Amino acid sequence: MTREWWKDGVVYQIYSSSFKDSNGDGIGDIPGITSELDYIKSLGVDIIWMCPSYKSPQYDMGYDLSDFRDVYEKYGTVADVDALIKGCHDRGMRVIFDRQSSSSKKNPRHDWYIWRPARYLFGGSVWEWDENVGEYYLHLWAKEQPDLNWDNPEVRKAIYDNAMRFWPDKGADGLIRESRFGY
């Protein structure tokens, strides 16, 4: 029986912002990673695990992404990611990507997030009041990063279509869901 490639491979995790700056702006970027693929391969690496490099307002180091199909401009472009994927594949390596509604209650995407009506003694730092809707929304991390309502089938479809299929269709070898709780 052959084991899956991701079970026995040597994985090298990379944060784009801190790996290598290729353009002198003081921030690591995807072209910087691509320029060091021979070095990474020489370390015995089989799989590069890319931490979030998606377009993001950067309240939570890229985990608060705003577009699954784009790249944070300081890290590069989608074409730079295409070059990274090709460079990895040319060297026999794989690359996987990390991946972690408030205008009104009538907005079709309102149910994409988790909302609750106001209560007199309502508390807890994971709930944020929204004046437009008159409810609290859940945010386990940054208030600018509302938690998605995974019970909504439209949310699941949008995430699968935009996050789960886009990068693998471009040649990425997989996606990994990082948990801050170790599960």
PDB file of C-alpha atoms in Angstrom:
ATOM      1  CA  MET A   1       0.000   0.000   0.000  1.00  0.00           C
ATOM      2  CA  THR A   2       1.373   3.404  -0.981  1.00  0.00           C
ATOM      3  CA  ARG A   3       1.114   6.167   1.605  1.00  0.00           C
ATOM      4  CA  GLU A   4      -0.226   9.587   0.658  1.00  0.00           C
ATOM      5  CA  TRP A   5       2.479  12.134  -0.303  1.00  0.00           C
ATOM      6  CA  TRP A   6       1.433  14.535   2.443  1.00  0.00           C
ATOM      7  CA  LYS A   7       1.858  11.933   5.199  1.00  0.00           C
ATOM      8  CA  ASP A   8       5.581  11.318   4.701  1.00  0.00           C
ATOM      9  CA  GLY A   9       6.798  14.516   3.054  1.00  0.00           C
ATOM     10  CA  VAL A  10       9.120  17.034   4.697  1.00  0.00           C
ATOM     11  CA  VAL A  11       7.106  20.237   5.087  1.00  0.00           C
ATOM     12  CA  TYR A  12       8.571  23.744   5.221  1.00  0.00           C
ATOM     13  CA  GLN A  13       6.155  26.417   6.445  1.00  0.00           C
ATOM     14  CA  ILE A  14       6.650  29.929   5.025  1.00  0.00           C
ATOM     15  CA  TYR A  15       5.202  33.287   6.005  1.00  0.00           C
ATOM     16  CA  SER A  16       5.567  35.430   2.887  1.00  0.00           C
ATOM     17  CA  SER A  17       6.108  38.620   4.881  1.00  0.00           C
ATOM     18  CA  SER A  18       9.151  37.339   6.726  1.00  0.00           C
ATOM     19  CA  PHE A  19      10.893  35.009   4.287  1.00  0.00           C
ATOM     20  CA  LYS A  20      12.750  37.112   1.682  1.00  0.00           C
ATOM     21  CA  ASP A  21      12.218  40.622   0.355  1.00  0.00           C
ATOM     22  CA  SER A  22      12.847  40.676  -3.402  1.00  0.00           C
ATOM     23  CA  ASN A  23      12.057  44.335  -4.090  1.00  0.00           C
ATOM     24  CA  GLY A  24      13.660  46.202  -1.182  1.00  0.00           C
ATOM     25  CA  ASP A  25      10.461  47.416   0.507  1.00  0.00           C
ATOM     26  CA  GLY A  26      11.285  45.628   3.775  1.00  0.00           C
ATOM     27  CA  ILE A  27       8.526  43.021   3.425  1.00  0.00           C
ATOM     28  CA  GLY A  28       9.043  39.460   2.282  1.00  0.00           C
ATOM     29  CA  ASP A  29       7.198  38.472  -0.863  1.00  0.00           C
ATOM     30  CA  ILE A  30       6.348  35.601  -3.169  1.00  0.00           C
ATOM     31  CA  PRO A  31       9.074  36.391  -5.752  1.00  0.00           C
ATOM     32  CA  GLY A  32      11.522  36.245  -2.830  1.00  0.00           C
ATOM     33  CA  ILE A  33      10.326  32.735  -2.004  1.00  0.00           C
ATOM     34  CA  THR A  34      10.527  31.656  -5.646  1.00  0.00           C
ATOM     35  CA  SER A  35      14.101  32.936  -5.864  1.00  0.00           C
ATOM     36  CA  GLU A  36      15.121  30.558  -3.052  1.00  0.00           C
ATOM     37  CA  LEU A  37      13.455  27.359  -4.265  1.00  0.00           C
ATOM     38  CA  ASP A  38      16.780  25.679  -5.055  1.00  0.00           C
ATOM     39  CA  TYR A  39      17.967  26.396  -1.500  1.00  0.00           C
ATOM     40  CA  ILE A  40      14.692  25.136  -0.015  1.00  0.00           C
ATOM     41  CA  LYS A  41      14.927  21.962  -2.109  1.00  0.00           C
ATOM     42  CA  SER A  42      18.529  21.462  -0.934  1.00  0.00           C
ATOM     43  CA  LEU A  43      17.226  21.257   2.647  1.00  0.00           C
ATOM     44  CA  GLY A  44      15.319  18.102   1.717  1.00  0.00           C
ATOM     45  CA  VAL A  45      11.941  19.820   1.579  1.00  0.00           C
ATOM     46  CA  ASP A  46       9.148  18.005  -0.274  1.00  0.00           C
ATOM     47  CA  ILE A  47       6.245  20.354   0.473  1.00  0.00           C
ATOM     48  CA  ILE A  48       6.093  24.123   0.947  1.00  0.00           C
ATOM     49  CA  TRP A  49       3.241  25.201   3.215  1.00  0.00           C
ATOM     50  CA  MET A  50       2.313  28.786   2.389  1.00  0.00           C
ATOM     51  CA  CYS A  51       0.759  30.760   5.231  1.00  0.00           C
ATOM     52  CA  PRO A  52      -2.005  33.139   4.137  1.00  0.00           C
ATOM     53  CA  SER A  53      -0.867  35.375   1.295  1.00  0.00           C
ATOM     54  CA  TYR A  54      -4.349  36.214   0.067  1.00  0.00           C
ATOM     55  CA  LYS A  55      -5.644  39.750  -0.321  1.00  0.00           C
ATOM     56  CA  SER A  56      -6.360  41.014   3.176  1.00  0.00           C
ATOM     57  CA  PRO A  57      -6.665  44.184   5.273  1.00  0.00           C
ATOM     58  CA  GLN A  58      -4.046  42.539   7.541  1.00  0.00           C
ATOM     59  CA  TYR A  59      -5.791  42.894  10.907  1.00  0.00           C
ATOM     60  CA  ASP A  60      -4.847  39.278  11.656  1.00  0.00           C
ATOM     61  CA  MET A  61      -1.670  38.545   9.624  1.00  0.00           C
ATOM     62  CA  GLY A  62      -3.651  37.572   6.525  1.00  0.00           C
ATOM     63  CA  TYR A  63      -6.099  35.219   8.222  1.00  0.00           C
ATOM     64  CA  ASP A  64      -8.706  37.980   7.779  1.00  0.00           C
ATOM     65  CA  LEU A  65      -8.687  37.560   4.027  1.00  0.00           C
ATOM     66  CA  SER A  66     -10.908  39.630   1.782  1.00  0.00           C
ATOM     67  CA  ASP A  67     -10.430  37.760  -1.508  1.00  0.00           C
ATOM     68  CA  PHE A  68      -9.523  34.080  -1.837  1.00  0.00           C
ATOM     69  CA  ARG A  69      -8.638  34.564  -5.513  1.00  0.00           C
ATOM     70  CA  ASP A  70      -6.168  37.404  -5.125  1.00  0.00           C
ATOM     71  CA  VAL A  71      -2.848  38.040  -3.407  1.00  0.00           C
ATOM     72  CA  TYR A  72      -2.016  40.708  -0.825  1.00  0.00           C
ATOM     73  CA  GLU A  73      -0.380  43.359  -3.011  1.00  0.00           C
ATOM     74  CA  LYS A  74       2.739  43.686  -0.844  1.00  0.00           C
ATOM     75  CA  TYR A  75       3.433  39.967  -1.376  1.00  0.00           C
ATOM     76  CA  GLY A  76       2.991  39.976  -5.153  1.00  0.00           C
ATOM     77  CA  THR A  77       0.429  38.897  -7.709  1.00  0.00           C
ATOM     78  CA  VAL A  78      -1.482  35.815  -8.796  1.00  0.00           C
ATOM     79  CA  ALA A  79       1.095  35.500 -11.605  1.00  0.00           C
ATOM     80  CA  ASP A  80       3.824  35.390  -8.920  1.00  0.00           C
ATOM     81  CA  VAL A  81       1.971  32.515  -7.244  1.00  0.00           C
ATOM     82  CA  ASP A  82       1.686  30.759 -10.617  1.00  0.00           C
ATOM     83  CA  ALA A  83       5.482  31.076 -10.954  1.00  0.00           C
ATOM     84  CA  LEU A  84       5.978  29.752  -7.412  1.00  0.00           C
ATOM     85  CA  ILE A  85       3.757  26.728  -8.078  1.00  0.00           C
ATOM     86  CA  LYS A  86       5.558  26.006 -11.363  1.00  0.00           C
ATOM     87  CA  GLY A  87       8.967  26.434  -9.714  1.00  0.00           C
ATOM     88  CA  CYS A  88       8.024  23.990  -6.972  1.00  0.00           C
ATOM     89  CA  HIS A  89       6.688  21.441  -9.428  1.00  0.00           C
ATOM     90  CA  ASP A  90       9.771  21.795 -11.647  1.00  0.00           C
ATOM     91  CA  ARG A  91      11.871  20.811  -8.612  1.00  0.00           C
ATOM     92  CA  GLY A  92       9.634  17.901  -7.610  1.00  0.00           C
ATOM     93  CA  MET A  93       8.165  19.779  -4.644  1.00  0.00           C
ATOM     94  CA  ARG A  94       4.543  20.416  -3.818  1.00  0.00           C
ATOM     95  CA  VAL A  95       2.937  23.578  -2.468  1.00  0.00           C
ATOM     96  CA  ILE A  96      -0.090  23.806  -0.178  1.00  0.00           C
ATOM     97  CA  PHE A  97      -1.953  26.919   0.935  1.00  0.00           C
ATOM     98  CA  ASP A  98      -3.236  27.827   4.375  1.00  0.00           C
ATOM     99  CA  ARG A  99      -6.756  29.017   4.460  1.00  0.00           C
ATOM    100  CA  GLN A 100      -8.657  30.167   7.746  1.00  0.00           C
ATOM    101  CA  SER A 101     -23.100  40.976   5.571  1.00  0.00           C
ATOM    102  CA  SER A 102     -23.656  43.846   7.671  1.00  0.00           C
ATOM    103  CA  SER A 103     -25.614  46.310   5.511  1.00  0.00           C
ATOM    104  CA  SER A 104     -28.994  45.102   6.849  1.00  0.00           C
ATOM    105  CA  LYS A 105     -30.887  42.049   8.084  1.00  0.00           C
ATOM    106  CA  LYS A 106     -32.445  41.743   4.620  1.00  0.00           C
ATOM    107  CA  ASN A 107     -29.085  41.541   2.868  1.00  0.00           C
ATOM    108  CA  PRO A 108     -28.840  38.103   1.172  1.00  0.00           C
ATOM    109  CA  ARG A 109     -25.430  37.587   2.809  1.00  0.00           C
ATOM    110  CA  HIS A 110     -26.546  38.577   6.300  1.00  0.00           C
ATOM    111  CA  ASP A 111     -26.879  34.892   7.194  1.00  0.00           C
ATOM    112  CA  TRP A 112     -23.284  34.247   6.118  1.00  0.00           C
ATOM    113  CA  TYR A 113     -22.216  35.339   9.628  1.00  0.00           C
ATOM    114  CA  ILE A 114     -23.420  34.543  13.142  1.00  0.00           C
ATOM    115  CA  TRP A 115     -25.688  37.237  14.586  1.00  0.00           C
ATOM    116  CA  ARG A 116     -27.664  37.576  17.818  1.00  0.00           C
ATOM    117  CA  PRO A 117     -30.233  40.145  18.945  1.00  0.00           C
ATOM    118  CA  ALA A 118     -29.250  42.613  21.665  1.00  0.00           C
ATOM    119  CA  ARG A 119     -29.850  41.604  25.290  1.00  0.00           C
ATOM    120  CA  TYR A 120     -29.698  43.727  28.408  1.00  0.00           C
ATOM    121  CA  LEU A 121     -26.831  41.869  30.122  1.00  0.00           C
ATOM    122  CA  PHE A 122     -25.220  40.465  26.998  1.00  0.00           C
ATOM    123  CA  GLY A 123     -21.469  40.215  27.321  1.00  0.00           C
ATOM    124  CA  GLY A 124     -18.355  38.605  26.000  1.00  0.00           C
ATOM    125  CA  SER A 125     -15.472  39.959  23.998  1.00  0.00           C
ATOM    126  CA  VAL A 126     -16.191  37.727  20.989  1.00  0.00           C
ATOM    127  CA  TRP A 127     -19.421  39.587  20.167  1.00  0.00           C
ATOM    128  CA  GLU A 128     -19.442  42.961  18.400  1.00  0.00           C
ATOM    129  CA  TRP A 129     -22.447  45.295  18.113  1.00  0.00           C
ATOM    130  CA  ASP A 130     -23.443  46.460  14.625  1.00  0.00           C
ATOM    131  CA  GLU A 131     -25.596  49.602  14.444  1.00  0.00           C
ATOM    132  CA  ASN A 132     -26.844  48.912  10.897  1.00  0.00           C
ATOM    133  CA  VAL A 133     -28.379  45.567  11.829  1.00  0.00           C
ATOM    134  CA  GLY A 134     -29.093  46.076  15.526  1.00  0.00           C
ATOM    135  CA  GLU A 135     -27.481  42.772  16.477  1.00  0.00           C
ATOM    136  CA  TYR A 136     -24.198  41.377  17.720  1.00  0.00           C
ATOM    137  CA  TYR A 137     -21.989  39.321  15.428  1.00  0.00           C
ATOM    138  CA  LEU A 138     -19.505  36.651  16.455  1.00  0.00           C
ATOM    139  CA  HIS A 139     -15.765  37.147  15.907  1.00  0.00           C
ATOM    140  CA  LEU A 140     -13.497  34.663  17.619  1.00  0.00           C
ATOM    141  CA  TRP A 141     -10.453  36.683  16.519  1.00  0.00           C
ATOM    142  CA  ALA A 142     -10.346  40.274  15.268  1.00  0.00           C
ATOM    143  CA  LYS A 143     -13.596  42.273  15.214  1.00  0.00           C
ATOM    144  CA  GLU A 144     -12.825  43.034  11.569  1.00  0.00           C
ATOM    145  CA  GLN A 145     -12.984  39.276  10.902  1.00  0.00           C
ATOM    146  CA  PRO A 146     -16.561  38.078  11.546  1.00  0.00           C
ATOM    147  CA  ASP A 147     -16.939  34.322  11.830  1.00  0.00           C
ATOM    148  CA  LEU A 148     -18.713  32.687   8.917  1.00  0.00           C
ATOM    149  CA  ASN A 149     -21.969  30.845   9.456  1.00  0.00           C
ATOM    150  CA  TRP A 150     -21.041  27.381   8.153  1.00  0.00           C
ATOM    151  CA  ASP A 151     -24.664  26.230   8.564  1.00  0.00           C
ATOM    152  CA  ASN A 152     -25.593  28.450   5.594  1.00  0.00           C
ATOM    153  CA  PRO A 153     -25.321  26.385   2.370  1.00  0.00           C
ATOM    154  CA  GLU A 154     -24.534  29.513   0.310  1.00  0.00           C
ATOM    155  CA  VAL A 155     -21.511  30.207   2.530  1.00  0.00           C
ATOM    156  CA  ARG A 156     -20.226  26.658   2.079  1.00  0.00           C
ATOM    157  CA  LYS A 157     -20.686  26.835  -1.701  1.00  0.00           C
ATOM    158  CA  ALA A 158     -18.972  30.231  -1.967  1.00  0.00           C
ATOM    159  CA  ILE A 159     -16.007  29.087   0.117  1.00  0.00           C
ATOM    160  CA  TYR A 160     -15.672  25.821  -1.789  1.00  0.00           C
ATOM    161  CA  ASP A 161     -15.960  27.573  -5.169  1.00  0.00           C
ATOM    162  CA  ASN A 162     -13.620  30.436  -4.311  1.00  0.00           C
ATOM    163  CA  ALA A 163     -11.188  29.058  -1.754  1.00  0.00           C
ATOM    164  CA  MET A 164     -11.191  25.303  -2.082  1.00  0.00           C
ATOM    165  CA  ARG A 165     -11.105  25.015  -5.867  1.00  0.00           C
ATOM    166  CA  PHE A 166      -9.389  28.161  -7.178  1.00  0.00           C
ATOM    167  CA  TRP A 167      -5.781  27.492  -6.086  1.00  0.00           C
ATOM    168  CA  PRO A 168      -5.824  23.709  -6.703  1.00  0.00           C
ATOM    169  CA  ASP A 169      -7.218  24.435 -10.181  1.00  0.00           C
ATOM    170  CA  LYS A 170      -4.164  26.675 -10.700  1.00  0.00           C
ATOM    171  CA  GLY A 171      -1.838  23.818  -9.738  1.00  0.00           C
ATOM    172  CA  ALA A 172      -1.503  24.010  -5.949  1.00  0.00           C
ATOM    173  CA  ASP A 173      -1.143  20.528  -4.501  1.00  0.00           C
ATOM    174  CA  GLY A 174      -3.422  21.078  -1.543  1.00  0.00           C
ATOM    175  CA  LEU A 175      -4.877  23.286   1.146  1.00  0.00           C
ATOM    176  CA  ILE A 176      -4.371  23.007   4.867  1.00  0.00           C
ATOM    177  CA  ARG A 177      -6.591  24.398   7.576  1.00  0.00           C
ATOM    178  CA  GLU A 178      -4.495  25.659  10.434  1.00  0.00           C
ATOM    179  CA  SER A 179      -6.133  25.628  13.828  1.00  0.00           C
ATOM    180  CA  ARG A 180      -4.972  27.868  16.621  1.00  0.00           C
ATOM    181  CA  PHE A 181      -6.301  25.297  19.077  1.00  0.00           C
ATOM    182  CA  GLY A 182      -4.265  22.348  17.821  1.00  0.00           C
ATOM    183  CA  TYR A 183      -7.134  20.363  16.289  1.00  0.00           C
TER     184      TYR A 183
END
